[in-house]
Coordinates of C-alpha atoms and ligand atoms in Angstrom, one line a residue:
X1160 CA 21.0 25.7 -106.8
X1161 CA 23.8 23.9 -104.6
X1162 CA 24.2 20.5 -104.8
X1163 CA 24.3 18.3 -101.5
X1164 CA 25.4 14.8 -100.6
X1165 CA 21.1 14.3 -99.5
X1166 CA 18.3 13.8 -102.5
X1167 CA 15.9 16.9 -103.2
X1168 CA 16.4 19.3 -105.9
X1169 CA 20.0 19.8 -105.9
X1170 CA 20.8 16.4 -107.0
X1171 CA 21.6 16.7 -110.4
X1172 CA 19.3 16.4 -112.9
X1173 CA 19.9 13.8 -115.5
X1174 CA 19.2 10.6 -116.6
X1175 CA 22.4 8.6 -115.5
X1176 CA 22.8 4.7 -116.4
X1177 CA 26.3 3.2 -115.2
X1178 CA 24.8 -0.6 -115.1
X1179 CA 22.2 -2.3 -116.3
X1180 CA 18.3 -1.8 -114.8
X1181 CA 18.0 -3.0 -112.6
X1182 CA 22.1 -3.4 -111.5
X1183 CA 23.9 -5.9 -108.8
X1184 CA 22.7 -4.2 -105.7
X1185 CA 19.4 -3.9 -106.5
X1186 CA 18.6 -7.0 -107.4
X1187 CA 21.1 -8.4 -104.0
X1188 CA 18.1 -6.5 -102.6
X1189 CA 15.5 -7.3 -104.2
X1190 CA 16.1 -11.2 -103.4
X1191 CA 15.7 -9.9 -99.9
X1192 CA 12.6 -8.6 -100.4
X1193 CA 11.4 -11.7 -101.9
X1194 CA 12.1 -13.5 -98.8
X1195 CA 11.4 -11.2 -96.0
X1196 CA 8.0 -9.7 -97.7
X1197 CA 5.1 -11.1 -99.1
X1198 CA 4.7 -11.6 -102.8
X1199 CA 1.3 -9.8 -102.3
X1200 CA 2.9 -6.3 -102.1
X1201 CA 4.2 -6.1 -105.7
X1202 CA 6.8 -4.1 -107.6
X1203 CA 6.7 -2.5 -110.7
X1204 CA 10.8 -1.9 -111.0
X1205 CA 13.1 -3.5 -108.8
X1206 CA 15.5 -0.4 -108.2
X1207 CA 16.1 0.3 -104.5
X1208 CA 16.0 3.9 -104.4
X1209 CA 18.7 6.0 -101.9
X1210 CA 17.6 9.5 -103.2
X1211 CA 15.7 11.5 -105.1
X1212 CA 14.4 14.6 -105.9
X1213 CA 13.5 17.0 -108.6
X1214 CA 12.6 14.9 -111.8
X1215 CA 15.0 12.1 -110.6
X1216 CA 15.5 8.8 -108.7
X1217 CA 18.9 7.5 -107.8
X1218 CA 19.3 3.9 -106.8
X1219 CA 21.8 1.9 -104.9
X1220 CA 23.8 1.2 -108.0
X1221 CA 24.4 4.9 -108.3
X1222 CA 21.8 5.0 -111.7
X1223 CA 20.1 8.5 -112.3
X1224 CA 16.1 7.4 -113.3
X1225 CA 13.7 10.0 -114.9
X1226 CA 10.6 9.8 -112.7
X1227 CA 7.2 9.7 -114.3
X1228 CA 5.6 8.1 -111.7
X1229 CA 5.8 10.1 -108.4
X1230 CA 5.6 7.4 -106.3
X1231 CA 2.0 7.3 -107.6
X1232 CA 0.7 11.3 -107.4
X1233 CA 2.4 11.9 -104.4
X1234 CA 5.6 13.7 -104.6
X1235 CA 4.0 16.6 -106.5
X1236 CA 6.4 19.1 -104.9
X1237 CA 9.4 16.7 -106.1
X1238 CA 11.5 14.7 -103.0
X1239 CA 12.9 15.6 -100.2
X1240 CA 11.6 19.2 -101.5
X1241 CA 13.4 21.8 -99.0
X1242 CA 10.1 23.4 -97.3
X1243 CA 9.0 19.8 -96.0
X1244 CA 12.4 19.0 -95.3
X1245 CA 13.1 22.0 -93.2
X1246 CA 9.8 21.9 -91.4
X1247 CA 10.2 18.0 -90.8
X1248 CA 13.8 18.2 -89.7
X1249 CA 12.4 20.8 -86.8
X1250 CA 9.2 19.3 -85.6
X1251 CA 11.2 16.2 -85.3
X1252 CA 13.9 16.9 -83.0
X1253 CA 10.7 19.1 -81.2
X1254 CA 8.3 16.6 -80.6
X1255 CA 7.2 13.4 -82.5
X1256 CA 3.7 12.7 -81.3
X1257 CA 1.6 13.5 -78.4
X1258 CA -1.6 12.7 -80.2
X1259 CA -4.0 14.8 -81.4
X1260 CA -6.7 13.7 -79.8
X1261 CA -5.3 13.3 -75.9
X1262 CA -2.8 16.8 -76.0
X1263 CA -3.4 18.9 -79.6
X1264 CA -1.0 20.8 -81.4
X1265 CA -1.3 24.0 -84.2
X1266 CA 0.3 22.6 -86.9
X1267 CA -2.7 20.0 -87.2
X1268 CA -5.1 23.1 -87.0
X1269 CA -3.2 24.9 -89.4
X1270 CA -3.6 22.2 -92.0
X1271 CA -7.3 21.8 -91.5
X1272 CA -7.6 25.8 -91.8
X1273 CA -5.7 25.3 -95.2
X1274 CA -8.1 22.6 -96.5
X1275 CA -10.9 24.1 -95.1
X1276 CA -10.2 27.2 -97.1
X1277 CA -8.4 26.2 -100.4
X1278 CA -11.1 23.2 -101.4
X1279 CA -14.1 24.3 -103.2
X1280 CA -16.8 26.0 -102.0
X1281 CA -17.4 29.0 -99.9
X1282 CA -19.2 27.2 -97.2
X1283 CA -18.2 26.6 -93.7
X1284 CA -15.8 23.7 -93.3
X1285 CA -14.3 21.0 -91.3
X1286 CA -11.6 19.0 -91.6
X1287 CA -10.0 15.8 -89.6
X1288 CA -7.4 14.2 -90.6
X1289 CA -6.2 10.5 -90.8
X1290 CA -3.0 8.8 -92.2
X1291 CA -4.2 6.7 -95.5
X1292 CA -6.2 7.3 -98.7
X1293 CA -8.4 4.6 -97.4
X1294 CA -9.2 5.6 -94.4
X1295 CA -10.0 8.9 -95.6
X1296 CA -12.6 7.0 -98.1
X1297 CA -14.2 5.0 -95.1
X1298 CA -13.9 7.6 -92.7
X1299 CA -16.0 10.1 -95.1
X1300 CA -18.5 6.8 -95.6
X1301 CA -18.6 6.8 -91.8
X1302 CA -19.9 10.6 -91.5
X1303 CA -21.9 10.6 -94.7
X1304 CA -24.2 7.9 -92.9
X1305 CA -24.5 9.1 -89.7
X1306 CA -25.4 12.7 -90.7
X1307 CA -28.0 11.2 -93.2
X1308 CA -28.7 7.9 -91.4
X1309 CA -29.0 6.1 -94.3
X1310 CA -27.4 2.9 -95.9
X1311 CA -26.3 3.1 -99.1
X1312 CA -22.9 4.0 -100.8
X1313 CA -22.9 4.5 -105.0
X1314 CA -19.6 3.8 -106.5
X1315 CA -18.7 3.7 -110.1
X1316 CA -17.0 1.6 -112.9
X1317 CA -13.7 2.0 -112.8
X1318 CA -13.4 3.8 -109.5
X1319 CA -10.8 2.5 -106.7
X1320 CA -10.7 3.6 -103.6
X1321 CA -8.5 1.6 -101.5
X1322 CA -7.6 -2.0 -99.9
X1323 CA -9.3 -1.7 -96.8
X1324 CA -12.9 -4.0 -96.5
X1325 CA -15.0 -1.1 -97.8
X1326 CA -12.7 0.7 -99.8
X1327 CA -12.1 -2.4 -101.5
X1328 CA -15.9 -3.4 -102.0
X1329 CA -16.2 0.7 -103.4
X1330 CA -13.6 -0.3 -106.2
X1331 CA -14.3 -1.7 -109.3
X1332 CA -11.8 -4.2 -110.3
X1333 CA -11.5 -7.7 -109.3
X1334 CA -8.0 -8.7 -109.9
X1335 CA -5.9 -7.9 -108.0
X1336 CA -7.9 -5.6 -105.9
X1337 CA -10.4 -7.9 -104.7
X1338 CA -9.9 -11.6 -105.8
X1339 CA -10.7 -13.6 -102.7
X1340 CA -10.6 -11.8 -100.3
X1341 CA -14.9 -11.2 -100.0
X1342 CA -17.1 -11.7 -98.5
X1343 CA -17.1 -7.5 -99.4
X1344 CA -18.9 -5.0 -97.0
X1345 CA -22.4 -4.4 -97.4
X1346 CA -24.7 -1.6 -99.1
X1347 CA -22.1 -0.5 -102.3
X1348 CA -23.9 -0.5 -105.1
X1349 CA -22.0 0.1 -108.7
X1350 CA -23.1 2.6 -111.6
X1351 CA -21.9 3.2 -115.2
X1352 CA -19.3 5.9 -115.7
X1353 CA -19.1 8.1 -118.8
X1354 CA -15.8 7.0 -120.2
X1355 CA -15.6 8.4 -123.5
X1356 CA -13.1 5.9 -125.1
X1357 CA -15.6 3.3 -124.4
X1358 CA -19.2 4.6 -124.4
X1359 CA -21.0 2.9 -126.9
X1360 CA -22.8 5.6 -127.9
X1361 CA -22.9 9.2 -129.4
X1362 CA -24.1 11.4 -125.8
X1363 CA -21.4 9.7 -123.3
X1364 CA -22.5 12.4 -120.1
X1365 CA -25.8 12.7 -120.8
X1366 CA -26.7 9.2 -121.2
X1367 CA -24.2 7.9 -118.4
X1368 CA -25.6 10.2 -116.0
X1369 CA -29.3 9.0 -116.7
X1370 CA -28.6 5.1 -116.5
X1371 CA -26.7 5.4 -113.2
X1372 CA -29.3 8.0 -111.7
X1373 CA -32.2 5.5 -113.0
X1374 CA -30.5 2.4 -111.5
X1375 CA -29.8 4.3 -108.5
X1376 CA -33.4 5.6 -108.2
X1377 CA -34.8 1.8 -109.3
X1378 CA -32.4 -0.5 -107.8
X1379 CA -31.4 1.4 -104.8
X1380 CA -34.3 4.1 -103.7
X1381 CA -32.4 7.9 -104.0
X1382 CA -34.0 8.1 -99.9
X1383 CA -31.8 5.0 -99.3
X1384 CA -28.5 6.5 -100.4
X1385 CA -25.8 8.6 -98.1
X1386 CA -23.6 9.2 -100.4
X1387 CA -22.0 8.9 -103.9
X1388 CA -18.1 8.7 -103.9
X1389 CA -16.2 9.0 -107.4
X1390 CA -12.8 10.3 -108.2
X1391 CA -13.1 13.4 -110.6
X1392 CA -10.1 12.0 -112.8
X1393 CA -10.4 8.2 -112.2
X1394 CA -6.8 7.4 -111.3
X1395 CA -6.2 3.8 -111.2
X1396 CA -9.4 2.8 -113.8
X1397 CA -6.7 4.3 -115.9
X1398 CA -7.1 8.2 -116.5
X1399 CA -10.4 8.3 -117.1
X1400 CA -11.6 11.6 -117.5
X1401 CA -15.3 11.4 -117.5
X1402 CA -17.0 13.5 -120.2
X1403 CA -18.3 17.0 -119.7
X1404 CA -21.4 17.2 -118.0
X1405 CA -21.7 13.7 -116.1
X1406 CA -20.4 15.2 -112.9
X1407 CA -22.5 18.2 -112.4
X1408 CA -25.4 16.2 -113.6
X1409 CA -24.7 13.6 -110.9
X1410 CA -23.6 16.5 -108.3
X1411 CA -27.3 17.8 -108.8
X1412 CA -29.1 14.8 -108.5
X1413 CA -27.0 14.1 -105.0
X1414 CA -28.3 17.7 -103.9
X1415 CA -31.9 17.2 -105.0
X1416 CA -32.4 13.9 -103.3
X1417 CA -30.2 14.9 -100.1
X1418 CA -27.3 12.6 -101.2
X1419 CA -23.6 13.6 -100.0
X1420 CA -21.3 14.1 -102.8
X1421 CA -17.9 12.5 -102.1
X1422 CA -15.4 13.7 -104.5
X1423 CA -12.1 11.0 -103.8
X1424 CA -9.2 13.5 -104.9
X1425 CA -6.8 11.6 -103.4
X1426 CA -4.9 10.8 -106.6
X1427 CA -6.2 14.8 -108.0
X1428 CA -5.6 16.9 -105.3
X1429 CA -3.2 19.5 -105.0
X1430 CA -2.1 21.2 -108.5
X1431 CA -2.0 17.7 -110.2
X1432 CA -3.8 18.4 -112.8
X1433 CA -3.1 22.0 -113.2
X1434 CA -6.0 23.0 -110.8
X1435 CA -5.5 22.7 -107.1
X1436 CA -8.3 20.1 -107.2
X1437 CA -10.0 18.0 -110.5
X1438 CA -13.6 19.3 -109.3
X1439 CA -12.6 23.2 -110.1
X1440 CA -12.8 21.8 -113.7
X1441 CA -16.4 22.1 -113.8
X1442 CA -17.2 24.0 -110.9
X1443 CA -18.1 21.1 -108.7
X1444 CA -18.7 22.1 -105.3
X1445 CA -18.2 18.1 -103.6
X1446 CA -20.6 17.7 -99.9
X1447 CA -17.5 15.9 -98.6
X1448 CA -13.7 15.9 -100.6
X1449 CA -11.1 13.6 -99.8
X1450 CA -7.6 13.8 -100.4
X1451 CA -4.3 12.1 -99.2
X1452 CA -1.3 11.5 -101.4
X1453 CA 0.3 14.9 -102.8
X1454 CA -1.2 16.4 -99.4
X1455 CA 2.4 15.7 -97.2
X1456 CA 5.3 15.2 -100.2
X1457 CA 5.5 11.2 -99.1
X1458 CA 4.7 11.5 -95.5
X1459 CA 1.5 9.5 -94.5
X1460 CA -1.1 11.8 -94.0
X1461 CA -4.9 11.9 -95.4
X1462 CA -7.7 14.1 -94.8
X1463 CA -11.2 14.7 -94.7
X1464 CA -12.9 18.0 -96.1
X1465 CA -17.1 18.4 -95.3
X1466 CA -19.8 20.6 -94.8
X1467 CA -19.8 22.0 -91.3
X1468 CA -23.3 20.5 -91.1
X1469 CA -22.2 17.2 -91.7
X1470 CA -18.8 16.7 -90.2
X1471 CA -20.6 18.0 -86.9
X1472 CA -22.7 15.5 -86.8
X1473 CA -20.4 13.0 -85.7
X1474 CA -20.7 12.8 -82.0
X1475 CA -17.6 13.5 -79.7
X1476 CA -14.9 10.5 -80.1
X1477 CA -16.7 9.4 -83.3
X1478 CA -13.8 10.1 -85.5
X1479 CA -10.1 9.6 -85.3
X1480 CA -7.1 7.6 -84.6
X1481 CA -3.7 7.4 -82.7
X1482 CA -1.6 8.8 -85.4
X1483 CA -3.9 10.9 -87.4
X1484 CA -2.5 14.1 -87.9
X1485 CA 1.1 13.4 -86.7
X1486 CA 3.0 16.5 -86.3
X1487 CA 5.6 15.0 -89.0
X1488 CA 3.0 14.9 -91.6
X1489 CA 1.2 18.1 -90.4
X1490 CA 4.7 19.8 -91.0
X1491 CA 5.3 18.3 -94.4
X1492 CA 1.9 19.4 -95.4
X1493 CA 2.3 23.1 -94.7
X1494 CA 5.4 22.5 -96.6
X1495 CA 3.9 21.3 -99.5
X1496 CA 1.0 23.8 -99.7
X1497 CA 3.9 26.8 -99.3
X1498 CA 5.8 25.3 -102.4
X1499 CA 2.8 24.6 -104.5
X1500 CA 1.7 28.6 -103.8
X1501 CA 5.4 30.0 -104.3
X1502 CA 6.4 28.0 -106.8
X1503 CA 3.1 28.2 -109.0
X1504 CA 3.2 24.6 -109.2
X1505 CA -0.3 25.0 -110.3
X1506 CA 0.7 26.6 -113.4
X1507 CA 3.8 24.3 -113.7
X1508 CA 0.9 21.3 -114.0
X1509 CA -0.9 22.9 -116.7
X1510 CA 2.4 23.9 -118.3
X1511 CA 3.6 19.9 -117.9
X1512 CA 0.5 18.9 -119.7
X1513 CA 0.7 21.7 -122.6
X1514 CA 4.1 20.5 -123.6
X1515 CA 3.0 16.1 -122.7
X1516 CA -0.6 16.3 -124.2
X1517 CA 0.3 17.4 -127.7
X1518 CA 3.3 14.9 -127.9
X1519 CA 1.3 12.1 -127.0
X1520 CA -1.4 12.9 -129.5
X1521 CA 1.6 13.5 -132.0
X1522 CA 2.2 9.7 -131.2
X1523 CA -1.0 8.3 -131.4
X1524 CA -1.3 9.8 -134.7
X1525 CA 1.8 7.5 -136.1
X1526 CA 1.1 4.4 -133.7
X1527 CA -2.4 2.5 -134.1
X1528 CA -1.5 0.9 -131.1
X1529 CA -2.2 3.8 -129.2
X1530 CA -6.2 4.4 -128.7
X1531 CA -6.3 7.1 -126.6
X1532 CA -4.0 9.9 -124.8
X1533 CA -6.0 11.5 -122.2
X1534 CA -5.5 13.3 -118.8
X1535 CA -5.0 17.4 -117.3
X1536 CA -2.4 18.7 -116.6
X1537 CA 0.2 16.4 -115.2
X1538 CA -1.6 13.7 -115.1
X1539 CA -1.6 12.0 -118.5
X1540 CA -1.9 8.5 -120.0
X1541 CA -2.2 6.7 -123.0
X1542 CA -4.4 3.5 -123.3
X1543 CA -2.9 0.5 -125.5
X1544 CA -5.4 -1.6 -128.4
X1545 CA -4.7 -3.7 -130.6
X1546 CA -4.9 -1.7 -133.6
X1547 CA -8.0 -1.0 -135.7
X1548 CA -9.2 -1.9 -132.8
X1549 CA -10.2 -0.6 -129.2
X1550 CA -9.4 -4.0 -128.2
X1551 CA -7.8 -3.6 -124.8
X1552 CA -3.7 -4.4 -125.2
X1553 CA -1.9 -4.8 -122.1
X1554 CA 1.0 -6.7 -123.7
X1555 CA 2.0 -3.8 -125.1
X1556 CA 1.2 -1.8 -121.9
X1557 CA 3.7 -3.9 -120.3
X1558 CA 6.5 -4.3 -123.2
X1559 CA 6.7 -0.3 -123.0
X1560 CA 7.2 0.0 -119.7
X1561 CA 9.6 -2.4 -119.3
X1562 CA 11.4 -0.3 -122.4
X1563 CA 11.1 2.7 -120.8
X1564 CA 12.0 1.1 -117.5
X1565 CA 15.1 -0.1 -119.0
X1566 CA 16.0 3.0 -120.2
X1567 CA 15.8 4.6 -117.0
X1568 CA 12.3 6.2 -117.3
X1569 CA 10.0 5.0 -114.6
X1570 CA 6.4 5.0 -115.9
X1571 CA 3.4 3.4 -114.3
X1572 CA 1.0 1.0 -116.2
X1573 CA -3.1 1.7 -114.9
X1574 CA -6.5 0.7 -116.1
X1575 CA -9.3 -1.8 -115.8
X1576 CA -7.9 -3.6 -118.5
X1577 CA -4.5 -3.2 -117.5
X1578 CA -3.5 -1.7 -121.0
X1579 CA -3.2 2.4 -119.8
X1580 CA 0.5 3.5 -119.1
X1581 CA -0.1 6.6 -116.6
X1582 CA 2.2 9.6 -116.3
X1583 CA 2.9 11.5 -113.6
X1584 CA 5.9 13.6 -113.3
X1585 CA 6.7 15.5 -109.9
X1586 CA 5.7 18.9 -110.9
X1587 CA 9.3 20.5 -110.4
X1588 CA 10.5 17.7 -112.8
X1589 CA 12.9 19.9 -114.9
X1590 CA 11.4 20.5 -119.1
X1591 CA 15.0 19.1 -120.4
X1592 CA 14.1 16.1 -118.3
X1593 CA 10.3 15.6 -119.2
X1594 CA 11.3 16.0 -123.2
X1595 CA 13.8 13.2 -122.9
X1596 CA 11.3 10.8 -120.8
X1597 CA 8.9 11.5 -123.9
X1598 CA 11.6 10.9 -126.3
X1599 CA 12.1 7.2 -124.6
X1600 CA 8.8 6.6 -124.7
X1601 CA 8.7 7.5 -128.3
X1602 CA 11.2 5.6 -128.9
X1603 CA 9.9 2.4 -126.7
X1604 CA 6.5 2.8 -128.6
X1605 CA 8.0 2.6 -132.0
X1606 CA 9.5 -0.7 -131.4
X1607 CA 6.7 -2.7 -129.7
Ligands
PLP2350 C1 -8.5 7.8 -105.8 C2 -7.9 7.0 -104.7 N1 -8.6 6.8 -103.6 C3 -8.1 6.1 -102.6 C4 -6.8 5.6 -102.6 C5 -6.3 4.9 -101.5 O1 -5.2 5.6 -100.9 P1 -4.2 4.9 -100.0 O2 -3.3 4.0 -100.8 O3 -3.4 6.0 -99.4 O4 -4.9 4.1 -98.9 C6 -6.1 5.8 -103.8 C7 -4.7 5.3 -103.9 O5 -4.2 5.0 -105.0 C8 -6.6 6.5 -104.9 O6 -5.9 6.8 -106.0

């Protein structure tokens, strides 16, 4: 592999610290950002990135970071990965937008073929697309309701969904997602979610599944509900991987009461967690899937994934948006599905996992303070108590990542309780690379 003056794979691949984290021209920049954008868009490390690509990040101060966090499940073909680049670099000096919906172009076709054939289930498809993970949620809300023509949306603990009005009223947690700014959208109703960690009792699925269908059947009427949306893996609730059995039993009650099962795999999709989507896990065929992050390697695309029946519903003009679909994204995303195929990225997840899982669970053994280690594939976390506990501890959350962070690993903090650290490696992250983020998380456990 050559090496070029650009970010993608042939930077080199190592951790590289010449100044402190973060160094002088970061934080020159970062005192920028504090006056020019609102303190309402956070961030978790103040390094201004300049490339990236692989398992790495470089920032302006020429540091080398081991990224664990792909900018939140979305460079899962790595940066700047040559497929999209190639494709991205033609379509743009082609043409930049026309709009789909006033002159069309094939590469937006060709990515709604793809979906409609690599999600699960045999069944005839649609797809549109859009350019958010949000609008993906409210725009498969919008076509759940119409084609059933009823009210009611189920969402569960834990779950988030987006920022928008109603993807904000479909996630769980207040702070930060939602503190003041209700009143929240109407018709979202909440329901227990089988989280094994914290299920008080002994039959997590089975007895999740039955208080949320009897709530939904007493509080809500199952005639009164369009749809149920949950994330197979929830991703920001912290990693939650619900126990065996809840989904399919809520999947079947959706299909005998006429219900359309939203699967959100936005944070999921494409090889994530060594499958190219969480539902595959347990055969879960999903009414309507929506994904959006790993779809495009970083450029803003989302889509929606239904039931030919439903998605044809939706009258002419119904659905869309001036930049849904734009060729750049379109372009990126057949570059991303051709690497995950030809570089068996799927595989790569599971492999990621086989070698993160086990070390985890080697720590947790030696560390009270971890409660939990959890995930697939490359999605994995570890959630933070105060030991001899399963008090939440999102001090130590914190102190770690701001060890690991310091150390040049960039690792992501999750959860309800804001005590889950959440990894997420691009899934070309080099194995010499993922053993040492591990070791400095070792390491940053052990002294917090
Ligand atoms: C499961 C899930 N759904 C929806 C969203 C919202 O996506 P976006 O931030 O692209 O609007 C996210 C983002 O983190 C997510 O993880």
């Amino acid at each position: 592999m050559t090496t070029t003056a650009h970010g993608g794979p042939g930077l080199p691949q190592e951790r590289r610290l010449v100044t402190e984290i973060p160094g002088p021209k970061s934080r020159e920049m970062f005192t920028r950002k504090q006056s020019a954008v609102p303190a309402g868009v956070g961030t978790t490390l103040p390094v201004f990135v300049t490339k990236a690509g692989g398992g790495v990040l470089v920032d302006a101060d020429g540091n080398s970071l081991i990224d664990f966090g792909s900018g939140i499940a979305v460079t899962n073909v790595g940066n700047a990965a040559p497929k999209v680049v190639e494709r991205v670099r033609n379509q743009v000096a082609d043409f930049t937008h026309t709009c789909f919906m006033i002159t069309p172009y094939e590469s937006y076709v060709a990515v709604c073929e793809k979906l409609n054939a690599i999600t699960p289930g045999d069944h005839e498809k649609r797809t549109f697309l859009v350019n958010s993970g949000a609008e993906a949620v409210e725009n498969a809300v919008k076509v759940a309701r119409l084609a059933t023509g009823r009210p009611a949306v189920v969402a569960f603990d834990h779950g988030y969904h987006g920022r928008t009005l109603l993807t904000m009223t479909l996630t769980a947690k207040n702070m930060p997602y939602k503190q003041g700014f209700g009143p929240y959208a109407p018709e979202v109703y909440r329901m227990p979610l089988a989280y094994p960690f914290r299920w008080p009792g002994e039959n997590v699925a089975e007895e999740a599944a039955a208080q949320a269908i009897d709530q939904i059947t007493k509080q809500i009427g199952a005639g009164n509900v369009a749809a149920v949306i949950i994330e197979p893996i929830a991703g920001e609730g912290g990693f939650i991987v619900p126990a065996k059995g809840f989904l399919p039993r809520i999947a079947e009650f959706c299909k005998a009461n006429g219900i359309v099962f939203i699967a959100d795999e936005i944070q999921t999709g494409f090889a994530r967690t060594g499958q190219m989507f969480a539902c595959e896990d347990e055969g879960i065929v999903p009414d309507i899937i929506t994904t959006a992050k790993g779809i495009a390697g970083g450029l803003p695309l989302a889509a929606v994934t239904g039931r030919a029946e439903l998605m044809d519903a939706v009258h002419a003009g119904g659905l869309g948006g001036t930049y849904g679909g734009n060729p750049l994204a379109c372009e990126a995303a057949l570059g991303v599905l051709e690497t995950i195929e030809e570089e068996g990225l799927v595989e790569r997840a599971r492999a990621i996992g086989d070698v993160m899982l086990p070390r985890l669970r080697g720590l947790q053994e030696r560390f009270g303070i971890i409660g939990d280690v959890r995930g697939r594939g490359a999605m994995t976390a570890i959630e933070l108590v105060v030991p001899g506990t399963k008090d939440p501890n999102p001090a130590a959350a914190s102190e770690i990542a701001k060890r690991c962070h310091a150390e040049g690993l960039v690792v992501l903090t999750a959860g309800t309780y804001g005590n889950v650290l959440r990894f997420l490696p691009p899934l070309v992250i080099p194995d010499h690379l993922l053993e040492e983020g591990l070791t400095i998380l070792e390491k940053a456990v052990s002294e917090v």
